[in-house]
XYZ file of C-alpha atoms in Angstrom:
748
model
C 42.483 58.787 -143.577
C 42.229 58.256 -139.757
C 38.450 58.516 -139.368
C 38.889 58.321 -135.612
C 40.192 61.872 -135.696
C 36.989 63.055 -137.312
C 34.895 61.946 -134.342
C 34.346 64.010 -131.203
C 34.925 61.122 -128.795
C 34.986 61.413 -125.009
C 38.533 61.909 -123.777
C 40.109 61.823 -120.283
C 43.387 60.943 -118.646
C 41.407 59.558 -115.705
C 42.293 55.830 -115.942
C 39.684 53.121 -116.265
C 41.326 51.019 -113.560
C 41.953 52.401 -110.109
C 44.993 50.168 -109.477
C 44.484 51.184 -105.858
C 46.822 48.677 -104.189
C 49.767 50.014 -106.247
C 48.912 53.715 -106.369
C 47.636 54.403 -102.831
C 51.051 54.169 -101.069
C 52.319 56.887 -103.432
C 49.383 59.126 -102.540
C 50.031 58.645 -98.819
C 53.679 59.584 -99.375
C 52.669 62.682 -101.353
C 50.298 63.792 -98.588
C 53.147 63.544 -96.091
C 55.711 65.274 -98.289
C 53.260 68.063 -99.141
C 52.163 68.316 -95.490
C 48.514 68.138 -96.516
C 47.200 67.778 -92.948
C 49.098 70.907 -91.850
C 47.808 72.778 -94.921
C 44.220 71.887 -93.983
C 44.882 73.152 -90.450
C 46.222 76.448 -91.785
C 43.275 76.853 -94.173
C 40.788 76.082 -91.386
C 42.219 78.519 -88.866
C 39.610 80.798 -87.350
C 36.633 78.613 -88.186
C 34.365 77.153 -85.471
C 36.081 74.146 -83.908
C 34.928 70.548 -84.062
C 36.859 68.266 -81.709
C 36.758 64.500 -82.080
C 38.859 63.124 -79.228
C 40.619 59.902 -80.190
C 40.083 56.978 -77.836
C 43.603 55.564 -77.639
C 44.228 52.068 -79.003
C 46.694 50.005 -76.980
C 50.289 50.019 -78.197
C 50.667 46.264 -78.492
C 50.357 44.116 -81.624
C 49.370 44.863 -85.201
C 46.082 46.569 -85.959
C 43.076 44.375 -86.775
C 39.900 44.966 -88.757
C 38.165 46.524 -85.714
C 40.922 49.143 -85.474
C 40.466 49.866 -89.181
C 36.708 50.393 -88.810
C 37.246 52.768 -85.906
C 39.958 54.884 -87.529
C 38.192 55.044 -90.921
C 34.938 56.226 -89.332
C 36.835 58.906 -87.422
C 38.622 59.987 -90.600
C 35.366 60.255 -92.569
C 33.837 62.399 -89.821
C 36.848 64.684 -89.384
C 37.295 65.242 -93.130
C 33.572 65.890 -93.652
C 33.490 68.362 -90.734
C 36.430 70.228 -92.272
C 34.589 70.305 -95.623
C 31.451 71.554 -93.829
C 33.282 74.667 -92.639
C 34.780 73.646 -89.309
C 38.305 73.576 -87.968
C 38.407 69.851 -87.183
C 41.863 68.688 -86.077
C 42.624 65.015 -85.538
C 45.218 64.188 -82.892
C 45.651 60.409 -82.729
C 46.633 58.820 -79.429
C 47.941 55.636 -77.855
C 47.433 53.910 -74.516
C 50.937 52.864 -73.463
C 51.045 51.662 -69.848
C 49.697 48.513 -68.281
C 49.731 44.772 -68.002
C 49.926 43.532 -71.646
C 53.190 45.370 -72.305
C 54.581 44.287 -68.939
C 53.753 40.674 -69.842
C 55.600 41.059 -73.156
C 58.678 42.302 -71.297
C 58.478 39.316 -68.920
C 58.209 36.914 -71.877
C 61.174 38.466 -73.633
C 63.526 39.169 -70.727
C 62.238 37.027 -67.836
C 60.543 37.872 -64.561
C 61.863 39.711 -61.490
C 63.712 42.406 -63.420
C 64.489 45.618 -61.518
C 61.609 48.083 -61.788
C 63.743 50.661 -63.618
C 64.648 48.063 -66.241
C 61.010 46.988 -66.696
C 60.015 50.610 -67.206
C 62.755 51.435 -69.717
C 62.152 48.260 -71.743
C 58.366 48.784 -71.643
C 58.752 52.364 -72.881
C 60.933 51.236 -75.798
C 58.557 48.368 -76.635
C 55.516 50.681 -76.682
C 57.284 53.077 -79.072
C 58.162 50.206 -81.396
C 54.572 48.946 -81.399
C 52.947 52.305 -82.038
C 55.316 52.969 -84.948
C 54.022 49.799 -86.611
C 50.410 50.713 -85.908
C 50.908 54.299 -87.093
C 52.252 53.055 -90.444
C 49.147 50.882 -90.942
C 46.749 53.673 -89.923
C 48.383 56.025 -92.452
C 48.057 53.329 -95.130
C 44.281 53.418 -94.535
C 44.289 57.010 -95.773
C 43.719 58.518 -92.324
C 44.932 62.117 -92.083
C 46.066 63.408 -88.708
C 48.854 64.883 -86.630
C 50.854 61.651 -86.928
C 54.168 63.346 -86.152
C 52.855 64.631 -82.832
C 50.345 62.116 -81.421
C 49.412 62.026 -77.766
C 50.841 59.129 -75.772
C 49.781 58.329 -72.229
C 53.485 57.696 -71.557
C 54.579 61.177 -72.670
C 56.278 62.753 -69.673
C 53.844 65.677 -69.742
C 50.836 63.329 -69.787
C 52.230 61.239 -66.934
C 52.831 64.385 -64.887
C 49.377 65.796 -65.584
C 47.774 62.480 -64.667
C 49.414 62.754 -61.237
C 47.938 66.270 -61.025
C 44.494 64.853 -61.865
C 44.942 62.337 -59.040
C 45.873 65.189 -56.683
C 42.744 67.108 -57.680
C 40.303 64.258 -57.052
C 42.107 63.424 -53.795
C 41.791 67.058 -52.701
C 38.075 66.957 -53.527
C 37.619 63.936 -51.248
C 36.842 61.146 -53.730
C 39.881 58.939 -53.010
C 40.046 56.558 -50.064
C 41.866 53.403 -49.055
C 40.050 50.351 -47.801
C 39.655 46.604 -47.711
C 37.126 45.534 -50.314
C 36.482 42.626 -52.654
C 37.805 43.583 -56.089
C 37.994 41.697 -59.370
C 41.252 39.769 -59.026
C 43.156 37.847 -61.706
C 45.693 35.317 -60.443
C 47.645 35.508 -63.711
C 47.819 39.313 -63.628
C 48.523 39.237 -59.892
C 46.474 42.415 -59.666
C 43.032 43.932 -59.343
C 41.103 44.371 -62.607
C 38.846 47.166 -63.788
C 35.218 46.401 -64.619
C 36.054 46.768 -68.317
C 38.803 44.129 -68.044
C 36.321 41.424 -67.062
C 34.434 39.355 -69.610
C 32.084 36.419 -69.168
C 32.474 32.873 -70.468
C 30.871 29.556 -69.616
C 32.601 27.450 -66.977
C 31.717 24.138 -65.324
C 31.849 24.109 -61.512
C 30.532 21.827 -58.761
C 27.227 23.230 -57.467
C 26.712 22.081 -53.891
C 23.897 22.146 -51.325
C 25.554 22.405 -47.909
C 24.062 21.923 -44.445
C 24.937 24.227 -41.515
C 23.806 22.338 -38.341
C 21.501 23.973 -35.740
C 23.172 25.459 -32.660
C 20.580 27.702 -31.028
C 17.588 25.334 -31.018
C 15.621 27.340 -28.369
C 15.991 30.513 -30.464
C 14.938 28.598 -33.567
C 11.855 27.254 -31.755
C 10.843 30.809 -30.779
C 11.290 32.018 -34.329
C 8.893 29.343 -35.604
C 6.461 29.578 -32.659
C 7.253 26.019 -31.471
C 7.910 24.640 -27.996
C 11.083 22.930 -29.170
C 12.885 21.703 -32.282
C 14.867 18.582 -33.042
C 18.356 18.446 -34.540
C 18.681 19.703 -38.084
C 20.409 22.162 -40.380
C 19.866 25.224 -42.524
C 20.931 24.545 -46.132
C 22.667 26.798 -48.645
C 23.471 26.391 -52.354
C 26.678 27.645 -53.983
C 28.694 27.202 -57.166
C 31.926 28.209 -55.382
C 32.754 25.470 -52.830
C 36.212 27.056 -52.456
C 34.571 29.939 -50.510
C 33.082 27.602 -47.841
C 36.256 27.633 -45.666
C 35.856 31.445 -45.475
C 32.160 31.435 -44.532
C 31.319 33.949 -41.808
C 27.546 34.442 -42.116
C 24.297 33.328 -43.744
C 21.760 35.560 -45.484
C 17.969 35.270 -45.714
C 15.438 37.692 -47.195
C 13.368 39.408 -44.477
C 10.088 39.047 -46.419
C 10.496 35.497 -47.771
C 8.625 32.706 -45.954
C 10.912 30.007 -44.580
C 9.895 26.465 -43.604
C 11.043 23.848 -41.104
C 10.740 20.518 -42.889
C 10.949 17.061 -41.269
C 12.597 14.810 -43.849
C 13.274 11.134 -44.340
C 15.484 9.246 -44.556
C 17.156 11.178 -41.714
C 20.383 13.034 -42.701
C 23.492 12.911 -40.489
C 22.703 16.261 -38.871
C 19.144 15.357 -37.881
C 15.616 15.150 -39.316
C 14.914 18.896 -39.773
C 15.787 21.080 -42.734
C 15.413 24.888 -42.843
C 14.975 26.444 -46.314
C 12.625 28.833 -48.142
C 9.089 27.420 -48.332
C 8.880 28.080 -52.076
C 11.981 25.926 -52.675
C 10.937 22.912 -50.542
C 9.465 20.749 -53.297
C 12.315 21.291 -55.783
C 15.043 20.787 -53.162
C 13.587 17.600 -51.670
C 13.247 16.135 -55.145
C 16.870 17.060 -55.934
C 18.113 15.554 -52.658
C 16.057 12.361 -52.964
C 14.214 13.010 -49.690
C 10.601 13.081 -48.624
C 9.303 15.485 -46.038
C 6.544 17.568 -44.507
C 6.503 21.194 -43.430
C 5.993 21.447 -39.670
C 6.196 25.249 -39.301
C 6.841 28.446 -41.257
C 8.047 31.967 -40.440
C 9.176 35.143 -42.128
C 12.914 35.540 -42.755
C 12.983 38.565 -40.464
C 12.332 36.276 -37.449
C 15.562 34.351 -38.152
C 17.873 37.362 -37.855
C 20.822 36.761 -35.520
C 20.365 32.999 -35.091
C 23.643 31.062 -35.318
C 24.533 27.831 -37.107
C 27.613 25.603 -37.025
C 30.188 25.703 -39.815
C 29.699 22.698 -42.129
C 33.370 21.656 -41.809
C 33.436 21.841 -37.991
C 33.465 18.020 -37.717
C 36.215 17.740 -40.339
C 38.826 19.977 -38.683
C 39.116 21.873 -35.411
C 40.000 25.074 -37.253
C 36.406 25.337 -38.514
C 34.785 25.049 -35.100
C 32.914 28.343 -35.308
C 29.390 29.602 -35.941
C 27.722 31.735 -38.616
C 24.973 34.253 -37.777
C 21.999 34.990 -40.020
C 21.934 38.489 -41.537
C 18.983 39.857 -43.506
C 19.607 40.674 -47.168
C 17.269 42.055 -49.835
C 19.449 40.490 -52.562
C 18.445 36.908 -51.636
C 16.274 35.411 -54.407
C 14.226 32.274 -55.034
C 15.099 31.599 -58.676
C 17.593 28.869 -57.668
C 19.077 27.235 -54.597
C 17.429 27.170 -51.185
C 16.576 30.807 -50.487
C 19.539 30.919 -48.078
C 22.868 32.413 -49.183
C 26.226 31.625 -47.622
C 28.358 34.706 -47.013
C 32.166 34.840 -47.338
C 32.830 38.585 -47.027
C 36.344 38.383 -48.506
C 35.002 36.940 -51.768
C 31.733 38.687 -52.567
C 30.672 42.312 -52.733
C 27.190 41.798 -51.236
C 28.687 39.471 -48.619
C 31.261 42.118 -47.712
C 28.741 44.958 -47.491
C 26.352 42.853 -45.384
C 28.999 41.670 -42.922
C 30.509 45.152 -42.571
C 27.046 46.616 -41.970
C 26.614 44.122 -39.123
C 29.816 45.223 -37.406
C 32.496 42.877 -38.766
C 35.870 44.637 -38.617
C 38.364 44.516 -41.482
C 40.818 42.661 -39.268
C 38.251 39.913 -38.595
C 37.492 39.156 -42.258
C 38.853 35.744 -43.218
C 40.899 35.986 -46.423
C 42.953 32.807 -46.876
C 43.342 33.027 -50.689
C 46.660 34.565 -51.748
C 47.259 36.658 -54.864
C 48.382 33.613 -56.866
C 45.147 31.707 -56.207
C 46.490 29.380 -53.524
C 45.286 29.086 -49.946
C 47.668 30.157 -47.197
C 49.578 27.195 -45.777
C 47.866 27.526 -42.375
C 44.324 26.876 -43.684
C 43.119 23.560 -42.200
C 42.775 20.683 -44.700
C 43.400 22.756 -47.838
C 46.493 24.909 -47.128
C 48.771 25.381 -50.149
C 46.206 24.172 -52.693
C 44.946 26.347 -55.524
C 41.266 27.109 -55.051
C 40.356 25.256 -58.241
C 42.277 22.137 -57.160
C 40.667 22.440 -53.715
C 37.088 22.499 -55.042
C 36.654 18.681 -55.282
C 38.563 18.148 -52.015
C 36.230 20.565 -50.207
C 33.231 18.690 -51.624
C 34.723 15.432 -50.352
C 35.422 16.952 -46.896
C 31.817 18.197 -46.671
C 30.634 14.701 -47.541
C 32.785 13.110 -44.808
C 31.548 15.718 -42.301
C 27.934 14.802 -43.133
C 27.208 18.309 -44.438
C 26.852 17.615 -48.168
C 23.231 17.395 -49.250
C 23.846 17.273 -52.999
C 26.496 17.972 -55.655
C 26.240 18.303 -59.435
C 28.268 19.768 -62.292
C 26.877 23.108 -63.414
C 27.778 25.061 -66.539
C 27.317 28.751 -65.814
C 28.482 32.153 -67.019
C 31.510 33.177 -64.993
C 33.941 36.133 -64.806
C 37.177 35.781 -66.789
C 40.201 38.029 -67.345
C 39.953 39.544 -70.829
C 43.721 39.154 -71.291
C 44.410 35.684 -69.949
C 40.928 34.172 -70.522
C 41.256 32.599 -67.057
C 38.710 32.734 -64.190
C 38.591 35.848 -62.030
C 37.403 35.971 -58.408
C 36.261 38.665 -56.055
C 39.036 39.013 -53.475
C 39.211 41.398 -50.528
C 42.442 43.374 -50.671
C 43.568 46.756 -49.450
C 43.244 49.083 -52.440
C 42.770 52.743 -53.308
C 39.278 53.605 -54.534
C 37.331 56.486 -56.033
C 34.104 56.439 -54.041
C 30.922 56.368 -56.113
C 28.740 57.493 -53.215
C 31.163 59.695 -51.274
C 30.094 63.321 -50.851
C 33.057 65.475 -51.956
C 34.418 68.189 -49.694
C 32.892 70.971 -51.820
C 29.422 69.472 -51.101
C 28.903 68.718 -54.782
C 26.680 65.696 -55.506
C 28.298 62.264 -55.001
C 30.021 60.836 -58.071
C 27.275 58.355 -58.942
C 24.612 61.068 -58.782
C 26.710 63.512 -60.823
C 27.534 60.899 -63.450
C 23.918 59.767 -63.832
C 22.835 63.399 -64.254
C 25.694 63.966 -66.709
C 24.539 61.127 -68.954
C 21.397 63.107 -69.807
C 23.279 65.912 -71.576
C 25.271 64.287 -74.440
C 23.706 63.149 -77.705
C 23.875 59.337 -78.035
C 24.000 57.475 -81.330
C 22.552 54.887 -81.326
C 20.069 56.180 -78.758
C 20.157 52.951 -76.703
C 23.677 53.865 -75.573
C 22.272 56.243 -72.953
C 20.302 53.517 -71.150
C 23.247 51.141 -71.327
C 25.700 53.608 -69.812
C 23.098 54.646 -67.224
C 22.644 51.042 -66.046
C 26.399 50.534 -65.749
C 26.906 53.683 -63.670
C 23.831 53.009 -61.501
C 25.024 49.539 -60.495
C 28.802 49.764 -60.459
C 30.888 49.469 -57.258
C 33.529 51.983 -56.191
C 36.270 52.422 -58.799
C 39.418 50.500 -57.860
C 42.124 52.959 -58.877
C 45.186 51.007 -57.708
C 47.081 48.268 -59.520
C 49.969 46.149 -58.292
C 52.154 46.708 -61.341
C 55.396 48.414 -62.367
C 54.667 49.875 -65.818
C 52.139 52.532 -64.955
C 51.669 56.036 -63.560
C 52.434 55.849 -59.842
C 49.942 56.703 -57.136
C 52.745 58.825 -55.750
C 51.652 58.848 -52.114
C 53.755 58.827 -48.976
C 52.032 56.549 -46.453
C 52.734 56.532 -42.704
C 54.437 53.261 -41.756
C 52.398 52.759 -38.568
C 49.012 54.381 -39.157
C 48.724 53.870 -42.911
C 47.582 57.504 -43.231
C 48.596 59.729 -46.126
C 51.069 62.524 -45.434
C 49.106 65.673 -44.490
C 50.794 67.580 -47.355
C 49.946 64.923 -49.979
C 48.379 67.290 -52.538
C 51.392 69.590 -52.370
C 53.786 66.622 -52.534
C 52.013 65.208 -55.596
C 52.695 68.476 -57.432
C 56.392 68.212 -56.518
C 56.471 64.661 -57.878
C 54.597 65.785 -61.034
C 57.296 68.415 -61.712
C 59.966 65.722 -61.589
C 57.934 63.347 -63.766
C 57.443 66.147 -66.303
C 61.220 66.174 -66.827
C 62.137 62.505 -66.413
C 58.955 60.415 -66.703
C 57.491 58.029 -64.129
C 61.031 56.741 -63.589
C 61.567 59.881 -61.480
C 59.246 58.493 -58.781
C 61.194 55.259 -58.718
C 64.476 57.147 -58.276
C 63.125 59.647 -55.737
C 64.631 59.561 -52.239
C 61.772 60.486 -49.830
C 64.206 62.744 -47.916
C 64.275 65.103 -50.903
C 60.653 66.036 -50.166
C 60.071 64.953 -46.557
C 63.357 65.710 -44.840
C 63.562 64.177 -41.359
C 59.958 62.936 -41.643
C 61.090 60.408 -44.242
C 61.835 57.787 -41.576
C 58.126 57.629 -40.699
C 56.814 57.258 -44.256
C 57.117 54.824 -47.136
C 56.475 55.290 -50.834
C 53.243 53.749 -52.068
C 54.089 51.129 -54.697
C 50.714 50.983 -56.487
C 50.183 52.275 -60.018
C 47.010 53.816 -61.422
C 44.485 51.743 -63.337
C 45.184 52.183 -67.083
C 41.521 53.122 -67.519
C 42.388 56.152 -65.404
C 45.218 56.883 -67.886
C 42.905 56.970 -70.899
C 39.886 58.194 -68.929
C 41.727 61.357 -67.887
C 43.060 62.261 -71.365
C 40.272 64.820 -71.743
C 42.215 66.733 -69.076
C 45.803 65.731 -69.915
C 45.408 66.069 -73.717
C 42.451 68.403 -74.379
C 43.566 70.543 -71.461
C 40.473 70.231 -69.290
C 37.785 72.777 -68.518
C 39.102 76.340 -68.847
C 42.413 74.698 -69.737
C 43.054 73.962 -66.066
C 45.751 71.608 -67.373
C 47.658 72.943 -70.354
C 47.795 69.534 -72.003
C 50.413 68.687 -74.626
C 47.859 69.447 -77.380
C 45.788 72.024 -75.513
C 46.324 74.789 -78.089
C 44.909 72.742 -80.981
C 42.093 71.150 -79.003
C 39.251 72.234 -76.770
C 37.219 70.872 -73.831
C 34.663 69.314 -73.858
C 35.056 67.260 -77.018
C 32.246 67.423 -79.556
C 32.443 63.693 -80.115
C 33.798 60.444 -78.684
C 33.580 57.556 -81.172
C 34.428 53.980 -80.150
C 33.117 50.418 -80.204
C 30.003 49.546 -78.214
C 32.126 47.795 -75.541
C 33.405 51.210 -74.424
C 30.201 51.976 -72.509
C 31.934 50.003 -69.761
C 35.387 51.206 -70.804
C 36.595 54.556 -72.076
C 33.199 56.295 -72.236
C 32.650 55.160 -68.647
C 36.044 56.129 -67.161
C 36.043 59.462 -69.019
C 32.590 60.270 -67.637
C 33.685 59.501 -64.067
C 36.900 61.545 -64.234
C 35.046 64.398 -65.952
C 32.432 64.479 -63.212
C 35.027 64.258 -60.426
C 37.119 67.071 -61.915
C 34.489 69.366 -63.439
C 31.051 68.044 -62.522
C 30.119 67.222 -66.138
C 30.960 64.781 -68.974
C 33.966 65.609 -71.172
C 31.984 64.986 -74.360
C 28.934 66.495 -76.075
C 28.179 63.379 -78.101
C 28.833 59.626 -77.989
C 28.822 57.587 -81.181
C 29.318 53.811 -81.085
C 29.945 51.187 -83.703
C 29.492 47.439 -83.535
C 31.995 44.614 -83.852
C 33.151 43.029 -87.101
C 31.865 39.538 -87.908
C 32.261 37.290 -90.941
C 29.663 36.772 -93.667
C 27.915 34.167 -91.511
C 27.723 36.432 -88.479
C 30.538 34.675 -86.602
C 33.075 36.505 -84.457
C 36.504 36.895 -86.057
C 38.767 34.122 -84.763
C 42.169 32.799 -85.832
C 41.119 29.279 -84.823
C 38.038 29.456 -87.087
C 40.207 30.902 -89.878
C 37.792 33.734 -90.723
C 40.040 36.681 -89.847
C 40.365 39.347 -92.531
C 43.405 41.568 -91.953
C 43.121 45.212 -93.079
C 46.742 45.092 -94.277
C 45.900 42.228 -96.643
C 42.855 44.038 -98.060
C 44.919 47.201 -98.608
C 47.669 45.242 -100.371
C 45.274 43.331 -102.639
C 42.208 45.506 -103.286
C 43.243 48.871 -101.878
C 42.442 50.715 -98.661
C 39.756 52.680 -100.518
C 37.744 49.457 -100.857
C 37.998 48.963 -97.095
C 36.911 52.565 -96.563
C 33.963 52.151 -98.934
C 32.975 48.933 -97.107
C 32.966 50.824 -93.779
C 31.003 53.728 -95.244
C 28.422 51.468 -96.898
C 27.784 49.326 -93.790
C 25.303 50.131 -91.014
C 27.903 50.344 -88.267
C 25.334 50.777 -85.463
C 25.149 46.955 -85.324
C 27.589 44.217 -86.305
C 29.620 44.844 -89.455
C 29.806 41.794 -91.748
C 32.854 41.272 -93.936
C 33.968 38.464 -96.228
C 35.656 38.042 -99.584
C 32.224 37.900 -101.218
C 31.084 41.104 -99.479
C 34.296 42.866 -100.538
C 33.722 41.743 -104.142
C 30.361 43.520 -104.066
C 32.047 46.645 -102.652
C 34.554 46.514 -105.530
C 31.634 46.424 -107.998
C 30.093 49.463 -106.303
C 33.440 51.259 -106.468
C 33.749 50.507 -110.187
C 30.270 51.878 -110.833
C 31.140 55.179 -109.148
C 34.552 55.327 -110.847
C 33.158 54.611 -114.312
C 30.488 57.281 -113.844
C 33.135 59.840 -112.903
C 35.301 58.809 -115.860
C 32.360 59.115 -118.271
C 31.466 62.580 -116.964
C 35.081 63.796 -117.075
C 35.551 62.430 -120.606
C 32.458 64.290 -121.808
C 33.652 67.679 -120.565
C 37.277 67.260 -121.658
C 36.966 70.040 -124.269
C 34.553 72.209 -122.291
C 35.562 75.729 -121.216
C 33.294 76.798 -118.381
C 34.097 80.514 -118.818
C 33.306 80.898 -122.518
C 30.979 77.976 -123.214
C 28.721 77.706 -120.142
C 24.998 77.958 -120.993
C 22.645 79.837 -118.610
C 20.494 77.442 -116.600
C 17.262 78.702 -118.234
C 18.634 77.995 -121.713
C 19.634 74.397 -120.979
C 17.646 71.506 -122.389
C 14.903 70.352 -120.070
C 16.614 67.017 -119.447
C 19.843 68.807 -118.464
C 17.968 71.050 -116.040
C 16.270 67.940 -114.630
C 19.648 66.226 -114.146
C 21.017 69.247 -112.279
C 17.963 69.314 -109.984
C 18.382 65.575 -109.299
C 22.034 66.216 -108.454
C 21.153 69.055 -106.063
C 18.562 66.877 -104.311
C 21.041 64.041 -103.973
C 23.643 66.468 -102.608
C 21.204 67.820 -99.991
C 20.303 64.283 -98.856
C 23.949 63.260 -98.598
C 24.867 66.365 -96.592
C 22.034 65.535 -94.188
C 23.361 61.991 -93.888
C 26.830 63.287 -93.037
C 25.409 65.673 -90.466
C 23.814 62.663 -88.721
C 26.869 60.404 -89.245
C 24.651 58.110 -91.380
C 27.137 57.124 -94.045
C 25.600 53.962 -95.445
C 22.448 55.757 -96.765
C 24.777 58.343 -98.364
C 26.756 55.640 -100.176
C 23.570 53.862 -101.212
C 22.110 57.112 -102.555
C 25.303 57.888 -104.479
C 25.412 54.422 -106.054
C 21.745 54.610 -107.042
C 22.358 58.059 -108.514
C 25.252 56.703 -110.596
C 23.550 53.527 -111.791
C 19.923 54.631 -112.235
C 19.564 58.414 -112.299
C 22.652 58.953 -114.462
C 23.527 55.564 -115.973
C 20.067 54.223 -116.795
C 18.257 57.531 -117.376
C 20.333 60.623 -118.056
């Protein structure tokens, strides 16, 4: 006799092993074949909408673990909102224009290709890249409208972006001007604030003497009958800017001292620096001295001093006036700042405020980082190669007080990892402090007010975004590239003014781009739109900053306020979005650019809530790096353990800070998964022969322990729903695992 058949054993077809790596691809295929996403959309029709707008990843390279975290979090939120009774579509997107793709085309096909060829090859490359990324995102179990994503290079998006440009131009935000912008020599273009990162760099820090010229004026400033020869001294970590010096800055309220020093320097026995810096500077220079007079910085305004290279070359025989500046500090240097308006924002603003015309600003550094050939002593050199030569020239001219190597945090291009400079170029800007023509508040004021409305999680995001908006310069909209949405302006050849019908002309260009893409602007003969006027105008060659591409998708994809722009997905989506969810670096990126375009177009942010997650680090808290060998690829985890393990890791980690991952951490996640799976299997096996219709027992007739278990389950469910409402997933996972192991496994 088979005694096994006499026992009422638990029974279930639910397998003990998940076998996720093998079975998951089949599930993904089934979801596609059965059009599960579309079925959810149909079932959700008519419910209240919940719109999570996807911040577009860049269509270049395979996805990494950070991409996986971002997409999994979005998927958890969208699915849970659908389960909570909302119509929550998910339209994924991609950022397709810009420098990285253009660089790939240059690497593959060489430089100096015709623009039309660059654009066609870049478009094909972006499609190829996003297909690879889309496959990996699907493998992570992310449901969405994958057959109809939004792409910033869709013809309709490109056309609508030109319409957005027309709108903000019409409102008075856009202007052209000479200004120092972040400039990368490798990109050969201006950079957005979000494209700049900081890294340590060693540079020569120099103290440089500017000899006295107006000694009678200096004597009056210090209340003396006369003064001897001497020099005012500055400190800088950028000797390459000295050839472009055009002014000196002192703080009006800082006390400055005339110091007689010994041994006597080449320029004379007197030194002029901030009184508070005298002791430290003399010690650094190896000099002794005594203060003979002091005065407030305000008394020095307008006094002139000789250029420190005047004795080295005739081309530097000029003087620099003193301008007052509140930004001068005493935490380092001499309390005197040298001003090269072409290569510093504060320098530029100060010199312009004191009447320096654009045409008079000295800007000898070319776009490739080399000085123009006509610059005395250093023409043709790269600025970095010129640094030591400038130091040597200052020494020979008797103007070098001190030099030392200094390691300091310096701006670098986030793509090339090479140093970036401020460089004055003629660019198109969106003015942060310009009053628009409709007398609405200036952009900075509107954006700062707009930050108060959305819900921020974590809460510190509000202060971070506020500080970035409060202190940022005007937005440089223009880029000197080929693969990007054109700033489709017609500019007068002589005056540089825009055509008086620019807004109307932009709409005509947008109609052409809607049919043929940005290539239509390249092919356009100005006579088609301007007629006989075409001889007086030229097509602007600049493209829009890619942050403007992604930052305007709330209009070009969601459709904008009152669906002012139809948007390619306008029918499914709504403006403003309920949620933007990205990494914490996007306070200076997509959150930032979206806020600015939203406020320019509609006077308010395009999102009701901002949720940020941290970066992924290894088990020791180190940044993921190929050179360190600690990179964990999401594809590898999916192929070995299963994407569900990656999803459970994301859900069980406090993503508000750094997310730690390692093989050991993933092993623990696997154990947690097994606990949940085994609990489910046990429960299913126990009710295998249960008929809920005929065998269910009324709650009041259940055993006390069964009633207690049901109450525990209801409490756990209520807690978990609250966690999901607040996007707090790791407490939900923790509660579920405790419920399985202790409440059910150990007790019930």
